[in-house]
Short mmCIF file of C-alpha atoms in Angstrom, two decimals:
data_model
loop_
_atom_site.label_atom_id
_atom_site.label_comp_id
_atom_site.label_asym_id
_atom_site.label_seq_id
_atom_site.Cartn_x
_atom_site.Cartn_y
_atom_site.Cartn_z
CA MET A 12 -43.94 -37.29 101.97
CA ARG A 13 -45.70 -39.36 99.38
CA SER A 14 -46.44 -36.27 97.31
CA ILE A 15 -42.79 -35.31 97.37
CA TYR A 16 -41.68 -38.63 95.98
CA ARG A 17 -44.36 -38.41 93.27
CA GLY A 18 -43.08 -35.03 92.15
CA LEU A 19 -39.52 -36.28 91.95
CA ALA A 20 -40.74 -39.21 89.81
CA VAL A 21 -42.43 -36.81 87.35
CA VAL A 22 -39.29 -34.66 87.05
CA ALA A 23 -37.19 -37.76 86.42
CA ALA A 24 -39.58 -38.96 83.73
CA VAL A 25 -39.46 -35.65 81.95
CA ALA A 26 -35.67 -35.69 82.04
CA VAL A 27 -35.55 -39.21 80.62
CA GLY A 28 -37.96 -38.25 77.77
CA ALA A 29 -35.89 -35.23 76.89
CA THR A 30 -32.81 -37.41 76.77
CA VAL A 31 -34.58 -39.81 74.43
CA ILE A 32 -35.67 -36.99 72.09
CA VAL A 33 -32.20 -35.55 71.87
CA LEU A 34 -30.65 -38.90 71.11
CA ALA A 35 -33.29 -39.71 68.47
CA LEU A 36 -32.66 -36.60 66.33
CA PRO A 37 -29.53 -37.72 64.44
CA SER A 38 -30.87 -41.21 63.75
CA GLY A 39 -28.48 -42.15 60.88
CA PRO A 40 -25.32 -40.92 59.16
CA ASP A 41 -27.24 -39.72 56.06
CA GLU A 42 -29.55 -37.37 57.89
CA VAL A 43 -28.71 -33.77 58.55
CA VAL A 44 -30.24 -31.28 60.81
CA ALA A 45 -32.54 -28.91 58.93
CA GLY A 46 -31.15 -25.37 58.90
CA PRO A 47 -30.23 -22.49 56.56
CA VAL A 48 -28.37 -23.68 53.47
CA THR A 49 -25.16 -21.84 52.77
CA ALA A 50 -23.29 -21.84 49.38
CA PRO A 51 -19.89 -23.35 49.36
CA PRO A 52 -17.13 -20.75 49.44
CA ALA A 53 -16.05 -19.54 46.03
CA ALA A 54 -12.77 -20.74 44.72
CA PRO A 55 -9.95 -18.23 45.36
CA ALA A 56 -9.22 -15.91 42.36
CA SER A 57 -5.67 -17.18 42.39
CA SER A 58 -6.80 -20.78 41.81
CA ALA A 59 -7.30 -20.15 38.03
CA PRO A 60 -4.86 -18.31 35.73
CA ALA A 61 -5.95 -14.74 35.15
CA SER A 62 -4.81 -14.79 31.54
CA SER A 63 -7.19 -17.65 30.62
CA ALA A 64 -10.13 -15.74 32.04
CA GLN A 65 -9.33 -12.44 30.36
CA ALA A 66 -7.83 -13.52 26.99
CA PRO A 67 -10.06 -12.55 24.05
CA THR A 68 -11.19 -15.18 21.61
CA PRO A 69 -9.54 -14.59 18.24
CA SER A 70 -11.86 -14.05 15.23
CA ALA A 71 -11.51 -16.62 12.50
CA THR A 72 -12.32 -14.06 9.69
CA PRO A 73 -11.14 -10.49 9.83
CA THR A 74 -13.85 -7.95 9.27
CA PRO A 75 -13.03 -5.47 6.47
CA THR A 76 -13.38 -1.80 7.30
CA SER A 77 -15.71 0.36 5.34
CA SER A 78 -12.96 2.80 4.50
CA ALA A 79 -10.96 0.22 2.40
CA THR A 80 -10.94 1.09 -1.29
CA PRO A 81 -11.15 -1.85 -3.75
CA THR A 82 -8.08 -2.13 -5.97
CA SER A 83 -10.26 -2.34 -9.05
CA ALA A 84 -11.60 1.14 -8.28
CA LEU A 85 -8.21 2.82 -8.51
CA THR A 86 -7.62 4.68 -11.78
CA PRO A 87 -4.01 4.35 -13.08
CA THR A 88 -2.32 7.46 -14.47
CA PRO A 89 -0.22 7.27 -17.57
CA SER A 90 3.41 8.13 -16.95
CA PRO A 91 4.97 10.38 -19.61
CA GLY A 92 7.99 8.78 -21.09
CA ALA A 93 6.99 5.25 -20.07
CA SER A 94 6.55 2.76 -22.92
CA LEU A 95 3.31 1.49 -21.40
CA ALA A 96 1.55 2.77 -18.28
CA PRO A 97 -0.21 0.12 -16.17
CA GLY A 98 -3.85 -0.29 -17.07
CA TYR A 99 -3.54 1.48 -20.44
CA THR A 100 -3.04 0.37 -24.03
CA ALA A 101 0.07 1.52 -25.83
CA MET A 102 -1.90 4.11 -27.78
CA GLN A 103 -3.69 5.49 -24.75
CA ALA A 104 -0.34 5.95 -23.08
CA LEU A 105 0.90 7.69 -26.22
CA TYR A 106 -2.01 10.12 -26.27
CA ALA A 107 -1.51 10.87 -22.57
CA ASP A 108 2.18 11.85 -23.20
CA PRO A 109 2.42 15.68 -23.43
CA ARG A 110 5.64 15.41 -25.39
CA VAL A 111 3.85 13.92 -28.41
CA PRO A 112 1.00 15.90 -30.02
CA ARG A 113 -1.89 14.36 -31.98
CA LEU A 114 -1.17 13.65 -35.60
CA THR A 115 -3.94 15.44 -37.41
CA GLY A 116 -4.93 15.72 -41.09
CA ARG A 117 -3.11 19.06 -41.27
CA VAL A 118 0.21 17.23 -41.37
CA LYS A 119 0.88 16.83 -45.13
CA ARG A 120 2.94 14.64 -47.34
CA MET A 121 6.40 15.77 -48.39
CA ALA A 122 8.06 15.67 -51.78
CA LEU A 123 10.74 12.99 -51.73
CA PRO A 124 13.97 12.97 -53.76
CA ARG A 125 15.02 10.06 -55.91
CA PRO A 126 16.05 6.97 -53.91
CA ALA A 127 19.81 6.54 -53.44
CA ARG A 128 21.61 3.82 -55.27
CA ARG A 129 24.29 3.01 -52.74
CA LEU A 130 22.82 1.11 -49.84
CA VAL A 131 23.62 -0.29 -46.41
CA LYS A 132 21.94 -3.67 -46.11
CA ASP A 133 20.68 -4.86 -42.75
CA THR A 134 19.82 -8.57 -42.88
CA ARG A 135 18.41 -8.60 -39.36
CA THR A 136 15.61 -6.17 -40.24
CA GLY A 137 15.26 -7.18 -43.92
CA LEU A 138 15.74 -3.48 -44.86
CA ALA A 139 18.27 -1.39 -46.76
CA VAL A 140 18.95 2.33 -46.18
CA PRO A 141 20.95 4.80 -48.26
CA ARG A 142 24.68 4.85 -47.72
CA LEU A 143 25.22 8.53 -47.10
CA GLY A 144 28.31 10.23 -48.49
CA LYS A 145 30.85 12.32 -46.63
CA PRO A 146 30.92 13.66 -43.98
CA TRP A 147 28.76 10.64 -42.92
CA LYS A 148 30.60 7.48 -42.08
CA THR A 149 29.71 4.01 -40.80
CA HIS A 150 30.16 3.39 -37.07
CA GLY A 151 29.89 0.59 -34.54
CA ALA A 152 26.29 -0.43 -34.73
CA ALA A 153 25.52 -1.66 -31.12
CA PRO A 154 22.96 -1.55 -29.74
CA PHE A 155 21.49 -1.07 -33.28
CA THR A 156 22.04 -3.35 -36.29
CA SER A 157 23.48 -0.67 -38.59
CA LYS A 158 24.68 2.84 -37.91
CA GLN A 159 26.02 5.87 -39.78
CA VAL A 160 27.05 9.10 -37.99
CA LEU A 161 28.20 12.68 -38.68
CA PRO A 162 31.47 13.87 -37.16
CA ALA A 163 31.15 15.11 -33.58
CA VAL A 164 30.85 18.85 -33.18
CA ARG A 165 33.35 20.54 -30.91
CA GLY A 166 31.61 21.49 -27.70
CA GLY A 167 28.39 19.75 -28.79
CA MET A 168 26.88 16.68 -27.13
CA LEU A 169 24.80 15.64 -30.13
CA ARG A 170 25.60 14.64 -33.70
CA GLY A 171 23.60 13.29 -36.58
CA MET A 172 23.05 9.57 -36.83
CA LEU A 173 21.13 7.10 -39.02
CA VAL A 174 20.36 3.69 -37.55
CA THR A 175 18.32 0.58 -38.21
CA CYS A 176 17.06 -2.12 -35.85
CA PRO A 177 14.14 -4.50 -35.32
CA LEU A 178 11.10 -2.58 -34.12
CA PRO A 179 11.78 -1.83 -30.41
CA ILE A 180 8.14 -1.15 -29.45
CA MET A 181 4.84 -2.99 -29.64
CA GLU A 182 3.54 -3.32 -33.18
CA GLN A 183 0.04 -1.99 -33.69
CA ARG A 184 -2.62 -3.02 -36.23
CA SER A 185 -2.14 0.24 -38.08
CA PRO A 186 1.33 0.99 -39.57
CA ARG A 187 0.67 4.67 -38.84
CA ASP A 188 0.09 3.94 -35.10
CA THR A 189 3.22 1.81 -35.02
CA ALA A 190 5.23 4.71 -36.50
CA LEU A 191 3.78 7.06 -33.91
CA LEU A 192 4.94 4.82 -31.09
CA ALA A 193 8.37 4.51 -32.73
CA ALA A 194 8.70 8.28 -32.92
CA ARG A 195 7.88 8.57 -29.28
CA TRP A 196 10.51 5.87 -28.50
CA THR A 197 13.19 7.94 -30.31
CA LEU A 198 12.84 10.63 -27.64
CA ASN A 199 15.05 8.29 -25.56
CA HIS A 200 17.87 9.40 -27.94
CA HIS A 201 17.23 13.12 -27.53
CA PRO A 202 17.89 15.42 -24.56
CA LYS A 203 15.58 15.25 -21.56
CA GLY A 204 12.51 17.47 -21.91
CA SER A 205 12.33 17.04 -25.68
CA LYS A 206 8.98 17.60 -27.44
CA ILE A 207 7.82 16.61 -30.96
CA SER A 208 6.12 18.66 -33.63
CA TRP A 209 5.05 16.93 -36.84
CA LEU A 210 6.39 17.95 -40.30
CA ALA A 211 5.24 15.15 -42.59
CA SER A 212 3.30 11.90 -42.48
CA GLN A 213 2.66 9.41 -45.31
CA ARG A 214 2.36 5.76 -46.27
CA VAL A 215 5.36 3.99 -47.77
CA LYS A 216 5.60 0.50 -49.23
CA THR A 217 4.70 -2.02 -46.49
CA GLY A 218 4.84 0.66 -43.76
CA TRP A 219 4.67 4.30 -42.67
CA MET A 220 6.99 7.31 -42.55
CA LEU A 221 7.03 10.31 -40.17
CA VAL A 222 9.25 13.42 -40.25
CA TYR A 223 9.28 15.69 -37.21
CA ARG A 224 11.10 18.40 -35.27
CA VAL A 225 12.38 17.65 -31.79
CA LYS A 226 12.55 20.77 -29.57
CA TYR A 227 14.67 20.83 -26.40
CA GLY A 228 15.38 24.18 -24.73
CA LYS A 229 16.80 26.71 -27.20
CA HIS A 230 17.83 23.97 -29.66
CA SER A 231 16.19 21.42 -31.89
CA SER A 232 16.81 18.48 -34.20
CA ARG A 233 15.14 17.26 -37.37
CA ALA A 234 14.31 13.61 -37.25
CA ALA A 235 12.37 10.89 -39.09
CA VAL A 236 11.31 7.27 -38.58
CA VAL A 237 10.36 4.71 -41.25
CA VAL A 238 8.63 1.53 -40.09
CA MET A 239 8.56 -1.14 -42.75
CA ASP A 240 7.83 -4.85 -42.93
CA GLY A 241 11.05 -6.47 -44.17
CA GLY A 242 9.69 -10.03 -44.00
CA MET A 243 11.22 -10.75 -40.55
CA SER A 244 9.51 -11.77 -37.32
CA LYS A 245 9.19 -8.08 -36.49
CA PRO A 246 9.03 -4.97 -38.74
CA GLY A 247 12.21 -3.00 -39.18
CA LEU A 248 12.85 0.57 -38.02
CA ALA A 249 15.01 3.19 -39.76
CA PHE A 250 15.63 6.28 -37.57
CA VAL A 251 17.59 9.41 -38.51
CA THR A 252 18.21 12.56 -36.48
CA VAL A 253 20.32 15.64 -37.11
CA PRO A 254 20.79 18.47 -34.51
CA ASP A 255 20.62 22.18 -35.44
CA SER A 256 24.40 22.43 -34.92
CA GLN A 257 24.64 20.37 -38.15
CA ARG A 258 21.63 21.87 -39.90
CA LYS A 259 23.44 21.79 -43.25
CA ARG A 260 22.78 18.08 -43.29
CA TRP A 261 19.01 18.35 -42.70
CA ARG A 262 18.55 17.81 -46.43
CA ASP A 263 19.90 14.23 -45.90
CA ILE A 264 16.76 13.32 -43.95
CA GLY A 265 14.70 13.44 -47.14
CA ARG A 266 17.24 11.21 -48.85
CA VAL A 267 16.94 8.69 -46.03
CA VAL A 268 13.16 8.41 -45.91
CA SER A 269 12.92 8.15 -49.69
CA GLY A 270 15.58 5.47 -49.87
CA VAL A 271 14.45 2.92 -47.20
CA ARG A 272 13.48 -0.32 -48.96
CA VAL A 273 12.92 -4.03 -48.40
CA LEU A 274 15.84 -6.33 -49.24
CA GLY A 275 15.05 -8.64 -52.12
#
């Protein structure tokens, strides 16, 4: 009997010790039971705006592509008929114009008649030109500063005219080059598609004179320009043209170029 009580006492002591061990494990609020550490659950994908996560970051400086061609590398092309093509001097544009051939040494001087005595005076250019007799007559000058014309030909669109005005193009260092540019400018007063061929070229007092043929289709005109310094802010221009329908008056062109003079 004694042995039975002793056994019960041992069992009770073991039970009490176990209870003490269990109660002693969580001894304070800051202690945790050792065990596998698990990461906190990831935030739901919907908790952050999808656009902020996927939006690309803009670049502060755009990156040039290798295929871009620098503007300075582009070569401008002269435009026939234009007074001055971009990127070219006035003379380069002239030489690129197929309507105007080079003025070579083969173009000779011409014999000029005596200057006319009767004159039309143009105070805006500082020049005087011959007053041509009948059938020539004075006409409203605009947009020029003086003008004489031949009577209109029935069925014809062109008629002879002699005009003066301040130089309408860029003056060059050489009077010869200035006259070349002036002759090219006169193509604005001839039919479309007109081309020049030179007949005479020579120096005149304070300027230069050119006589030329203007060809357009099956027809042509004779024309001339005289560029002369009349003492104004710009040189003066005298321009005369006569179509082949009035070819009997071609002789008047020589009278014009020989008679242009400075007022004084």
